[in-house]
Coordinates of C-alpha atoms in Angstrom, one line a residue:
X1 CA 12.4 -9.0 13.3
X2 CA 15.3 -10.9 11.9
X3 CA 18.6 -9.7 13.4
X4 CA 22.1 -11.1 13.2
X5 CA 24.6 -11.1 16.0
X6 CA 26.0 -7.5 17.0
X7 CA 23.5 -5.9 14.6
X8 CA 22.5 -3.3 17.0
X9 CA 18.7 -4.0 17.0
X10 CA 16.6 -3.5 19.8
X11 CA 13.4 -5.2 20.6
X12 CA 10.3 -2.9 21.3
X13 CA 7.9 -3.5 24.0
X14 CA 5.2 -3.9 21.4
X15 CA 4.4 -3.0 17.8
X16 CA 2.0 -0.3 16.7
X17 CA -1.2 -1.9 15.4
X18 CA -2.2 -1.6 11.8
X19 CA -5.3 0.4 11.0
X20 CA -8.6 -1.2 10.2
X21 CA -9.5 0.7 7.2
X22 CA -7.8 -1.6 4.3
X23 CA -4.3 -1.2 5.6
X24 CA -2.1 -3.1 7.7
X25 CA 1.3 -1.5 8.0
X26 CA 2.3 -3.9 10.8
X27 CA 4.7 -1.1 11.9
X28 CA 7.1 -1.3 14.6
X29 CA 7.1 1.0 17.7
X30 CA 10.5 2.3 18.9
X31 CA 11.5 0.9 22.0
X32 CA 12.0 3.0 25.4
X33 CA 15.7 2.2 25.4
X34 CA 16.1 3.7 21.9
X35 CA 14.4 7.1 22.4
X36 CA 17.2 8.8 24.0
X37 CA 19.2 8.2 20.8
X38 CA 16.9 10.4 18.7
X39 CA 19.2 13.2 19.7
X40 CA 19.5 15.3 16.3
X41 CA 15.7 14.9 15.8
X42 CA 14.5 15.8 12.5
X43 CA 17.4 17.9 11.6
X44 CA 19.6 14.9 11.8
X45 CA 17.4 12.9 9.7
X46 CA 17.2 15.7 7.0
X47 CA 20.9 16.0 6.9
X48 CA 21.3 12.2 6.6
X49 CA 19.0 12.1 3.6
X50 CA 20.7 15.0 1.9
X51 CA 24.2 13.1 2.5
X52 CA 22.6 10.1 1.0
X53 CA 21.6 11.9 -2.1
X54 CA 25.1 13.3 -2.6
X55 CA 26.4 9.7 -2.0
X56 CA 24.1 8.4 -4.7
X57 CA 25.2 11.4 -7.1
X58 CA 28.9 10.0 -6.4
X59 CA 27.9 6.6 -7.4
X60 CA 26.5 7.9 -10.5
X61 CA 22.9 7.8 -12.1
X62 CA 21.1 9.6 -9.3
X63 CA 20.5 8.4 -5.6
X64 CA 20.5 4.7 -5.3
X65 CA 19.0 2.4 -2.8
X66 CA 21.4 1.7 0.3
X67 CA 20.3 -1.3 2.6
X68 CA 21.8 -3.2 5.4
X69 CA 20.4 -6.8 5.7
X70 CA 19.9 -8.8 8.8
X71 CA 19.3 -12.5 8.6
X72 CA 16.7 -14.7 10.3
X73 CA 16.5 -15.5 14.0
X74 CA 14.3 -17.1 16.5
X75 CA 10.6 -16.3 16.6
X76 CA 9.2 -13.4 18.4
X77 CA 5.7 -12.5 19.7
X78 CA 2.7 -12.4 17.1
X79 CA 0.0 -9.9 17.8
X80 CA -2.6 -11.8 15.6
X81 CA -2.5 -15.2 17.3
X82 CA -0.8 -14.2 20.5
X83 CA 2.0 -16.8 20.0
X84 CA 5.1 -15.7 21.9
X85 CA 7.7 -17.1 19.4
X86 CA 5.8 -17.8 16.3
X87 CA 6.3 -14.8 14.3
X88 CA 9.3 -15.2 12.0
X89 CA 10.6 -12.7 9.4
X90 CA 13.7 -11.2 7.7
X91 CA 14.4 -7.4 7.8
X92 CA 16.8 -4.7 6.5
X93 CA 17.4 -1.2 7.3
X94 CA 16.8 1.1 4.2
X95 CA 19.1 4.3 4.3
X96 CA 17.5 5.4 1.1
X97 CA 15.4 3.5 -1.7
X98 CA 14.1 4.4 -5.1
X99 CA 10.4 3.9 -5.7
X100 CA 11.2 1.2 -8.2
X101 CA 13.1 -0.9 -6.1
X102 CA 10.1 -0.6 -3.4
X103 CA 7.7 -1.5 -5.9
X104 CA 9.8 -4.5 -6.9
X105 CA 10.3 -5.5 -3.3
X106 CA 6.6 -5.3 -2.2
X107 CA 5.9 -7.5 -5.4
X108 CA 8.1 -9.9 -3.6
X109 CA 6.5 -10.0 -0.3
X110 CA 8.3 -7.2 1.4
X111 CA 6.8 -4.2 3.4
X112 CA 8.1 -1.1 5.2
X113 CA 7.6 0.3 8.7
X114 CA 9.3 3.7 8.5
X115 CA 12.6 2.9 7.3
X116 CA 12.6 -0.7 8.4
X117 CA 11.7 -3.2 5.6
X118 CA 10.6 -6.6 6.5
X119 CA 9.5 -10.0 4.9
X120 CA 7.6 -12.7 6.9
X121 CA 9.1 -16.2 6.4
X122 CA 5.7 -17.5 5.1
X123 CA 6.4 -21.3 5.4
X124 CA 7.4 -20.9 9.2
X125 CA 5.6 -17.8 10.8
X126 CA 2.6 -18.7 12.6
X127 CA 0.3 -16.3 10.7
X128 CA 1.2 -16.1 7.3
X129 CA 0.8 -12.6 5.7
X130 CA 0.1 -12.5 1.9
X131 CA 0.5 -9.2 0.0
X132 CA -2.9 -8.2 -1.3
X133 CA -3.7 -5.7 -4.1
X134 CA -7.1 -4.4 -5.5
X135 CA -7.6 -3.9 -9.1
X136 CA -8.6 -0.3 -8.8
X137 CA -9.8 0.2 -12.4
X138 CA -12.4 -2.7 -12.0
X139 CA -13.3 -1.9 -8.4
X140 CA -17.1 -2.2 -7.8
X141 CA -18.2 -0.9 -4.3
X142 CA -20.2 -3.5 -2.3
X143 CA -23.5 -2.5 -0.6
X144 CA -21.8 -1.7 2.7
X145 CA -19.3 0.4 0.9
X146 CA -22.0 2.5 -0.8
X147 CA -23.6 2.9 2.6
X148 CA -20.5 4.4 4.1
X149 CA -20.3 6.9 1.2
X150 CA -23.7 7.8 1.3
X151 CA -23.4 8.4 5.2
X152 CA -20.6 10.7 4.8
X153 CA -22.5 12.7 2.1
X154 CA -25.4 13.0 4.3
X155 CA -23.0 14.3 7.0
X156 CA -21.7 16.9 4.9
X157 CA -24.7 18.1 3.1
X158 CA -27.3 17.9 6.1
X159 CA -25.2 17.4 9.2
X160 CA -26.8 13.8 9.7
X161 CA -24.9 12.0 12.5
X162 CA -27.2 8.9 12.7
X163 CA -25.4 5.9 13.8
X164 CA -26.7 2.6 12.4
X165 CA -24.8 -0.3 13.5
X166 CA -25.9 -2.3 10.5
X167 CA -24.3 0.0 8.1
X168 CA -20.7 -0.4 9.5
X169 CA -18.1 -2.4 7.6
X170 CA -17.3 -5.7 9.5
X171 CA -13.8 -4.2 10.2
X172 CA -15.3 -1.3 12.3
X173 CA -16.3 -3.6 15.0
X174 CA -12.7 -4.8 15.4
X175 CA -11.1 -1.2 15.7
X176 CA -10.6 -1.7 19.6
X177 CA -9.3 -5.1 19.2
X178 CA -7.3 -5.0 16.1
X179 CA -4.3 -7.2 16.2
X180 CA -0.8 -6.2 16.9
X181 CA 2.5 -7.4 15.2
X182 CA 5.5 -7.4 17.3
X183 CA 9.0 -7.9 15.7
X184 CA 12.7 -6.5 16.6
X185 CA 13.2 -3.0 15.0
X186 CA 16.3 -1.3 14.6
X187 CA 16.2 1.9 16.4
X188 CA 18.7 3.9 14.2
X189 CA 21.5 2.4 12.0
X190 CA 25.0 2.4 13.9
X191 CA 26.7 3.0 10.5
X192 CA 28.7 6.2 10.1
X193 CA 27.5 8.4 7.5
X194 CA 31.1 8.4 5.9
X195 CA 30.9 4.7 5.3
X196 CA 27.8 5.1 3.5
X197 CA 29.2 7.7 1.0
X198 CA 30.5 5.8 -2.1
X199 CA 33.9 7.4 -3.5
X200 CA 34.0 9.2 -6.9
X201 CA 32.3 7.5 -9.7
X202 CA 35.8 6.9 -11.7
X203 CA 36.9 5.0 -8.8
X204 CA 33.7 2.8 -8.7
X205 CA 34.0 2.3 -12.4
X206 CA 37.7 0.9 -11.9
X207 CA 36.4 -1.5 -9.4
X208 CA 33.7 -2.7 -11.6
X209 CA 36.3 -3.3 -14.4
X210 CA 38.5 -5.1 -12.1
X211 CA 36.1 -8.2 -12.5
X212 CA 34.9 -7.1 -16.0
X213 CA 31.3 -7.2 -14.5
X214 CA 29.1 -4.2 -14.8
X215 CA 25.7 -4.0 -13.5
X216 CA 23.0 -1.8 -15.3
X217 CA 20.7 0.6 -13.3
X218 CA 17.3 1.1 -13.8
X219 CA 15.2 4.0 -12.5
X220 CA 11.7 3.8 -11.7
X221 CA 9.3 6.5 -12.3
X222 CA 6.1 7.1 -10.7
X223 CA 3.6 10.1 -10.2
X224 CA 0.5 11.3 -8.5
X225 CA -2.1 14.1 -8.5
X226 CA -5.4 14.5 -7.0
X227 CA -7.9 16.5 -8.9
X228 CA -11.6 15.6 -8.0
X229 CA -12.7 16.5 -11.5
X230 CA -10.4 14.3 -13.4
X231 CA -12.0 11.6 -15.6
X232 CA -11.4 7.9 -15.0
X233 CA -9.3 6.2 -17.7
X234 CA -10.7 3.1 -19.4
X235 CA -10.1 -0.3 -18.1
X236 CA -6.6 -1.7 -19.0
X237 CA -5.9 -5.4 -19.7
X238 CA -2.4 -5.0 -20.9
X239 CA 0.3 -6.5 -18.6
X240 CA 2.0 -4.4 -16.1
X241 CA 5.8 -5.0 -15.9
X242 CA 7.1 -7.0 -13.0
X243 CA 3.7 -9.0 -12.4
X244 CA 3.6 -12.3 -14.2
X245 CA -0.2 -13.0 -13.6
X246 CA -1.6 -9.6 -14.3
X247 CA -3.7 -11.4 -17.3
X248 CA -5.3 -13.7 -14.7
X249 CA -9.1 -13.6 -14.8
X250 CA -10.9 -13.2 -11.6
X251 CA -13.6 -15.8 -10.8
X252 CA -16.7 -14.3 -9.1
X253 CA -18.3 -16.8 -6.8
X254 CA -21.6 -16.3 -5.5
X255 CA -21.4 -14.7 -2.1
X256 CA -22.8 -16.0 1.2
X257 CA -25.9 -14.5 2.4
X258 CA -25.4 -10.8 3.8
X259 CA -21.9 -10.6 2.1
X260 CA -22.8 -8.3 -0.7
X261 CA -24.4 -8.4 -4.2
X262 CA -24.5 -11.6 -6.3
X263 CA -22.5 -10.6 -9.2
X264 CA -23.7 -13.6 -11.3
X265 CA -27.1 -12.1 -11.1
X266 CA -28.5 -8.9 -12.8
X267 CA -28.3 -5.8 -10.9
X268 CA -31.6 -4.8 -8.9
X269 CA -33.9 -2.3 -10.6
X270 CA -36.3 0.2 -9.3
X271 CA -40.1 -0.2 -9.7
X272 CA -40.3 3.2 -11.5
X273 CA -37.8 2.3 -14.1
X274 CA -39.7 -1.1 -14.8
X275 CA -43.0 0.7 -15.3
X276 CA -41.2 3.2 -17.6
X277 CA -39.9 0.4 -19.6
X278 CA -43.4 -1.4 -19.6
X279 CA -45.0 1.8 -21.1
X280 CA -42.5 2.1 -23.8
X281 CA -43.1 -1.3 -25.0
X282 CA -46.8 -0.9 -24.8
X283 CA -46.5 2.3 -26.9
X284 CA -44.1 0.4 -29.4
X285 CA -46.7 -2.6 -29.8
X286 CA -49.5 0.0 -30.4
X287 CA -47.7 1.6 -33.4
X288 CA -46.6 -1.6 -35.0
X289 CA -47.9 -2.2 -38.7
X290 CA -48.3 1.3 -39.7
X291 CA -45.9 3.7 -41.8
X292 CA -45.8 6.3 -39.0
X293 CA -45.6 3.6 -36.5
X294 CA -42.5 2.2 -38.4
X295 CA -40.8 5.3 -37.9
X296 CA -41.9 5.6 -34.3
X297 CA -40.7 2.0 -33.8
X298 CA -37.2 3.0 -34.5
X299 CA -37.2 6.1 -32.2
X300 CA -39.0 4.4 -29.4
X301 CA -36.6 1.3 -29.8
X302 CA -33.6 3.6 -29.2
X303 CA -35.3 5.3 -26.2
X304 CA -36.1 1.7 -24.7
X305 CA -32.5 0.8 -25.3
X306 CA -31.3 4.0 -23.9
X307 CA -33.4 3.5 -20.8
X308 CA -32.3 0.0 -20.1
X309 CA -28.5 0.9 -20.6
X310 CA -29.0 3.9 -17.9
X311 CA -31.1 1.6 -15.7
X312 CA -28.6 -1.3 -15.8
X313 CA -25.5 0.8 -15.3
X314 CA -24.1 0.5 -12.0
X315 CA -22.9 3.6 -10.4
X316 CA -19.0 3.8 -9.9
X317 CA -17.1 5.0 -6.8
X318 CA -16.8 8.7 -8.3
X319 CA -20.8 9.0 -8.5
X320 CA -20.5 8.8 -4.8
X321 CA -17.3 10.6 -3.9
X322 CA -17.4 13.6 -6.2
X323 CA -21.1 14.4 -5.8
X324 CA -22.0 18.1 -6.1
X325 CA -22.8 19.7 -2.8
X326 CA -25.8 21.9 -2.1
X327 CA -24.8 25.5 -1.5
X328 CA -26.1 25.4 2.2
X329 CA -24.1 22.3 2.9
X330 CA -23.6 22.1 6.7
X331 CA -19.8 20.8 6.4
X332 CA -17.0 21.2 4.0
X333 CA -14.5 18.2 3.5
X334 CA -11.2 18.8 1.7
X335 CA -8.8 16.1 1.0
X336 CA -5.0 17.4 0.7
X337 CA -2.3 15.3 -0.6
X338 CA 0.9 16.4 1.2
X339 CA 4.5 15.2 0.5
X340 CA 6.2 13.8 3.6
X341 CA 9.0 16.3 3.8
X342 CA 9.7 18.8 6.4
X343 CA 10.9 21.1 3.5
X344 CA 7.2 21.1 2.2
X345 CA 5.3 24.2 3.5
X346 CA 2.1 22.4 3.9
X347 CA 3.5 19.4 5.6
X348 CA 5.7 21.5 8.1
X349 CA 2.5 23.7 8.9
X350 CA 0.4 20.8 9.7
X351 CA 2.9 18.7 11.5
X352 CA 1.8 19.7 15.0
X353 CA -1.9 19.2 14.5
X354 CA -1.3 15.8 12.5
X355 CA 1.1 14.5 15.4
X356 CA -1.5 15.7 18.0
X357 CA -4.4 13.7 16.1
X358 CA -2.0 10.6 15.8
X359 CA -1.5 10.7 19.6
X360 CA -5.2 11.2 20.4
X361 CA -5.9 8.2 18.1
X362 CA -3.2 5.8 19.4
X363 CA -4.4 6.5 23.0
X364 CA -8.1 6.4 22.4
X365 CA -8.1 3.3 20.1
X366 CA -5.0 1.2 20.9
X367 CA -4.8 2.4 24.5
X368 CA -1.0 3.7 24.2
X369 CA 0.4 5.7 26.7
X370 CA 1.4 9.3 25.9
X371 CA 5.0 8.3 25.7
X372 CA 4.1 5.5 23.2
X373 CA 3.0 8.0 20.7
X374 CA 4.8 11.3 21.3
X375 CA 6.2 13.4 18.5
X376 CA 9.5 11.5 18.0
X377 CA 7.4 8.2 17.7
X378 CA 5.0 9.8 15.2
X379 CA 8.1 11.0 13.2
X380 CA 9.8 7.8 13.1
X381 CA 6.8 5.8 12.5
X382 CA 5.0 7.9 9.8
X383 CA 7.1 10.6 8.7
X384 CA 10.6 8.8 8.3
X385 CA 10.6 7.2 4.9
X386 CA 13.5 5.7 3.0
X387 CA 11.7 6.6 -0.5
X388 CA 13.3 9.2 -2.6
X389 CA 10.8 11.6 -4.3
X390 CA 10.9 11.3 -8.0
X391 CA 9.1 13.0 -10.9
X392 CA 8.8 11.8 -14.4
X393 CA 7.2 13.4 -17.5
X394 CA 4.9 10.6 -18.0
X395 CA 3.9 10.1 -14.3
X396 CA 1.6 11.8 -11.9
X397 CA 1.9 15.5 -11.3
X398 CA 2.4 14.9 -7.7
X399 CA 5.4 12.6 -8.3
X400 CA 6.3 9.4 -6.7
X401 CA 7.2 8.9 -3.0
X402 CA 5.8 9.0 0.6
X403 CA 2.7 11.3 1.2
X404 CA 0.1 12.2 3.9
X405 CA -3.4 12.3 2.4
X406 CA -5.1 14.7 5.2
X407 CA -8.9 14.9 5.7
X408 CA -9.8 18.3 6.6
X409 CA -13.3 18.8 7.9
X410 CA -14.4 22.7 8.5
X411 CA -10.7 23.7 8.8
X412 CA -9.6 20.8 11.1
X413 CA -7.7 17.6 10.3
X414 CA -9.9 14.6 11.2
X415 CA -8.0 11.8 9.5
X416 CA -4.7 11.3 7.8
X417 CA -4.1 8.3 5.2
X418 CA -0.2 7.6 5.1
X419 CA 0.5 6.3 1.4
X420 CA 3.3 5.6 -1.0
X421 CA 2.8 6.4 -4.6
X422 CA 4.9 3.8 -6.7
X423 CA 5.2 3.1 -10.5
X424 CA 2.5 0.6 -10.5
X425 CA 0.4 1.4 -7.4
X426 CA -0.7 3.2 -4.5
X427 CA 0.4 1.6 -1.4
X428 CA -1.5 2.2 1.9
X429 CA 0.6 2.3 4.8
X430 CA -1.3 3.5 7.9
X431 CA -4.4 5.6 8.9
X432 CA -5.1 7.5 12.0
X433 CA -8.2 9.6 12.6
X434 CA -10.1 11.7 15.3
X435 CA -12.1 9.1 17.3
X436 CA -14.9 11.6 17.8
X437 CA -15.6 11.0 14.3
X438 CA -15.6 7.1 14.3
X439 CA -19.4 7.2 13.3
X440 CA -18.3 8.1 9.8
X441 CA -16.4 4.9 9.2
X442 CA -13.3 6.8 8.3
X443 CA -11.4 3.5 7.9
X444 CA -13.7 2.3 5.0
X445 CA -14.2 5.8 3.8
X446 CA -10.6 6.7 3.5
X447 CA -9.7 3.2 1.8
X448 CA -12.4 4.1 -0.9
X449 CA -11.0 7.4 -1.4
X450 CA -7.7 6.1 -1.9
X451 CA -9.0 3.6 -4.6
X452 CA -10.8 6.6 -6.3
X453 CA -7.4 8.3 -6.2
X454 CA -5.5 5.5 -7.7
X455 CA -8.0 5.6 -10.6
X456 CA -7.3 9.3 -11.1
X457 CA -3.4 8.8 -11.1
X458 CA -4.1 6.1 -13.9
X459 CA -5.3 8.9 -16.1
X460 CA -1.7 10.6 -16.3
X461 CA 0.2 7.3 -15.6
X462 CA -1.5 4.4 -17.1
X463 CA 0.8 1.7 -15.4
X464 CA -0.4 3.0 -11.9
X465 CA -3.6 1.1 -11.6
X466 CA -3.3 -0.9 -8.5
X467 CA -4.3 -0.4 -4.7
X468 CA -2.0 -2.3 -2.4
X469 CA -3.6 -3.0 1.2
X470 CA -0.7 -4.4 2.9
X471 CA -1.0 -8.0 4.1
X472 CA -4.2 -10.3 4.1
X473 CA -4.0 -12.8 7.0
X474 CA -6.5 -15.6 6.6
X475 CA -5.6 -17.5 9.6
X476 CA -6.8 -14.2 11.7
X477 CA -10.5 -13.8 10.9
X478 CA -10.4 -10.1 11.9
X479 CA -8.0 -9.4 9.1
X480 CA -10.0 -10.9 6.4
X481 CA -12.1 -7.8 5.7
X482 CA -9.3 -6.8 3.0
X483 CA -10.6 -9.3 0.7
X484 CA -14.0 -7.5 0.7
X485 CA -12.5 -5.0 -1.7
X486 CA -12.8 -6.6 -5.2
X487 CA -11.5 -7.6 -7.4
X488 CA -8.4 -8.3 -5.5
X489 CA -5.2 -10.6 -6.0
X490 CA -2.8 -12.4 -3.6
X491 CA 0.8 -12.7 -4.2
X492 CA 1.8 -16.5 -4.4
X493 CA 4.7 -16.8 -1.6
X494 CA 6.9 -19.2 -3.8
X495 CA 6.6 -17.8 -7.5
X496 CA 5.6 -14.3 -6.9
X497 CA 2.7 -14.3 -9.3
X498 CA -0.6 -12.5 -8.7
X499 CA -3.6 -14.9 -8.2
X500 CA -7.3 -13.9 -8.0
X501 CA -8.4 -14.1 -4.4
X502 CA -11.4 -16.3 -5.3
X503 CA -8.9 -19.1 -6.1
X504 CA -6.8 -18.6 -3.0
X505 CA -9.5 -18.7 -0.5
X506 CA -10.1 -22.7 -0.8
X507 CA -6.5 -23.3 -0.5
X508 CA -6.2 -21.1 2.6
X509 CA -9.2 -22.7 4.2
X510 CA -7.3 -26.0 4.0
X511 CA -3.9 -24.6 5.0
X512 CA -2.8 -21.5 6.3
X513 CA 0.3 -21.6 4.1
X514 CA -0.4 -22.2 0.5
X515 CA 1.4 -21.9 -2.8
X516 CA -1.2 -20.2 -4.9
X517 CA 0.2 -20.9 -8.4
X518 CA -1.0 -24.3 -9.3
X519 CA 1.6 -24.9 -12.0
X520 CA 4.0 -27.3 -10.3
X521 CA 6.9 -26.5 -12.8
X522 CA 6.5 -22.8 -12.3
X523 CA 9.5 -21.2 -10.5
X524 CA 10.4 -17.7 -9.4
X525 CA 11.3 -15.9 -12.6
X526 CA 13.1 -13.1 -10.6
X527 CA 15.1 -15.5 -8.6
X528 CA 18.8 -15.1 -7.9
X529 CA 21.0 -16.3 -10.9
X530 CA 24.2 -14.8 -10.4
X531 CA 25.6 -14.0 -7.0
X532 CA 28.7 -12.4 -8.3
X533 CA 26.7 -9.6 -9.8
X534 CA 25.3 -8.4 -6.4
X535 CA 26.1 -4.7 -5.9
X536 CA 27.9 -4.1 -2.6
X537 CA 29.0 -0.9 -1.0
X538 CA 32.3 -1.6 1.0
X539 CA 34.7 1.1 2.4
X540 CA 32.7 3.7 0.3
X541 CA 33.3 1.8 -2.7
X542 CA 30.6 0.4 -5.2
X543 CA 31.5 -3.2 -6.4
X544 CA 30.3 -6.3 -7.6
X545 CA 30.2 -9.1 -4.8
X546 CA 32.7 -11.1 -6.9
X547 CA 35.3 -8.1 -6.3
X548 CA 34.3 -7.9 -2.7
X549 CA 34.5 -11.5 -2.2
X550 CA 38.2 -11.3 -3.2
X551 CA 39.1 -8.0 -1.1
X552 CA 37.1 -9.2 1.9
X553 CA 39.3 -10.3 5.1
X554 CA 38.0 -12.6 7.8
X555 CA 35.2 -15.2 7.8
X556 CA 33.1 -15.6 4.7
X557 CA 29.7 -13.7 4.4
X558 CA 28.6 -15.5 1.3
X559 CA 25.8 -17.3 3.0
X560 CA 24.3 -14.0 4.2
X561 CA 24.7 -12.3 0.9
X562 CA 23.1 -15.3 -0.6
X563 CA 20.2 -15.1 1.5
X564 CA 19.7 -11.3 1.0
X565 CA 19.9 -11.7 -2.8
X566 CA 17.5 -14.6 -3.0
X567 CA 15.0 -12.7 -1.1
X568 CA 15.2 -9.2 -3.0
X569 CA 15.6 -11.0 -6.4
X570 CA 18.4 -10.8 -9.1
X571 CA 17.1 -7.4 -10.4
X572 CA 17.1 -5.5 -7.0
X573 CA 20.3 -7.1 -6.1
X574 CA 22.1 -5.6 -8.9
X575 CA 20.5 -2.3 -8.5
X576 CA 20.6 -1.7 -4.7
X577 CA 23.7 -1.2 -2.8
X578 CA 24.1 -3.8 0.1
X579 CA 26.3 -2.2 2.8
X580 CA 29.0 -4.3 4.0
X581 CA 31.6 -3.0 7.0

């Protein structure tokens, strides 16, 4: 990943592979040279998080995002096309981050791996990685998706373990050869905690007044709760904040043979339903012309219309996920949502079992050695999160932040989906599962469950209606499966406007890097406009960059700050604190 001179970054032997189930975390693995530095372990991380919260309180307005930015550098190995130097991206270490800031960052092409947040340099990297999201409220399961859901139901209710290759989602065949993504990864920030602790708020205000320049802070609110019986909210067409092209309409192109249902044609109907309709029509015709028949006509027309509506109504995802099971079901599947916090009893009590499952998955599926996937690796990779947990009265009951969605089968964890719940979306980070249950297509199943879960959260938090699947990589055929979760949109790498994937695919077939916004005059609405308003944390004091620039001694770092602010955008640059030594 991008790293400036003297940044203390260490390059890993290789990166952890993204999961195949609708998620690509492109997550970094900790290099062997850095493992000995873990020292304090979880107690150190918990203490540091506590210190940062206190630091945020001192700065006023709750715990702010505090980041260290690393500029660009030469390319490094790409796990998708195997280029040795083609993978190029920017990165920053997040000591803490609000869910609203992270939501705004991923809507500008950023992505996190543990506490490391990175953004591919799209017009330079060998395999451009486009942020992809699914419009969960409008999601329609494909034929292959329904087969996976039915397979799980048969297994739970009857113990059926039949393995039919044709029923597997295309991604399942790539599980043992899924792409890797290597990038430089900062083992642990070398900045002392005292430097990250702002001074009292009154002093910070005096610094602000020094330049007569104050920044406003916005706090993001997000929530989430999982209740299998919660109804699904109606589709929303109202625009969501921070997404310019939410109103864009999806274009349904006829699929290629074998690629799913043709949405331009009416749904298939069972012969039994057709016979019922014909019978009703015949009865209706026989009663025409009589007074009594006239009354029957109205009643039977209603029955006919009702029959049609039921016949033509496609099943939604909840009809497959939340089906009542028979009393004599062979297995019991329970999905638990657990906050990623060692202060949470459920997370703490299941940690060892979850870490053991992670190691089993990594060694079996990705051929890692035991030292590559130990408890420290697991903690750094999937338990350390910069996101600050938040609760809001109009958000999900579970709140916002990072969570593990655990799949318990007969009292044993068989899969864990790592997710972030943000103001406008559920963002999938990673999935690991027990290889002994790979016949259940757990990658596909968990992705579908997460889409259903997003729809549930929307009931309480209407803005939370998208499911983010990480990056879509068209130049790597094995990574195109995410486009099968429709309707979905890709993020324009230049204007950061969402565009229906159907409009993007022809452009990507022509060129692996493409601007999706076809309005040549359109620009990035969130671009940097005032560099002087960028918030800086320097010598434990929060100040605008215009003040810091006057106080700074030594060579100018304006180019680096300019690059950082351009990448995160004006809004985030005024909310987040950029650490400067």
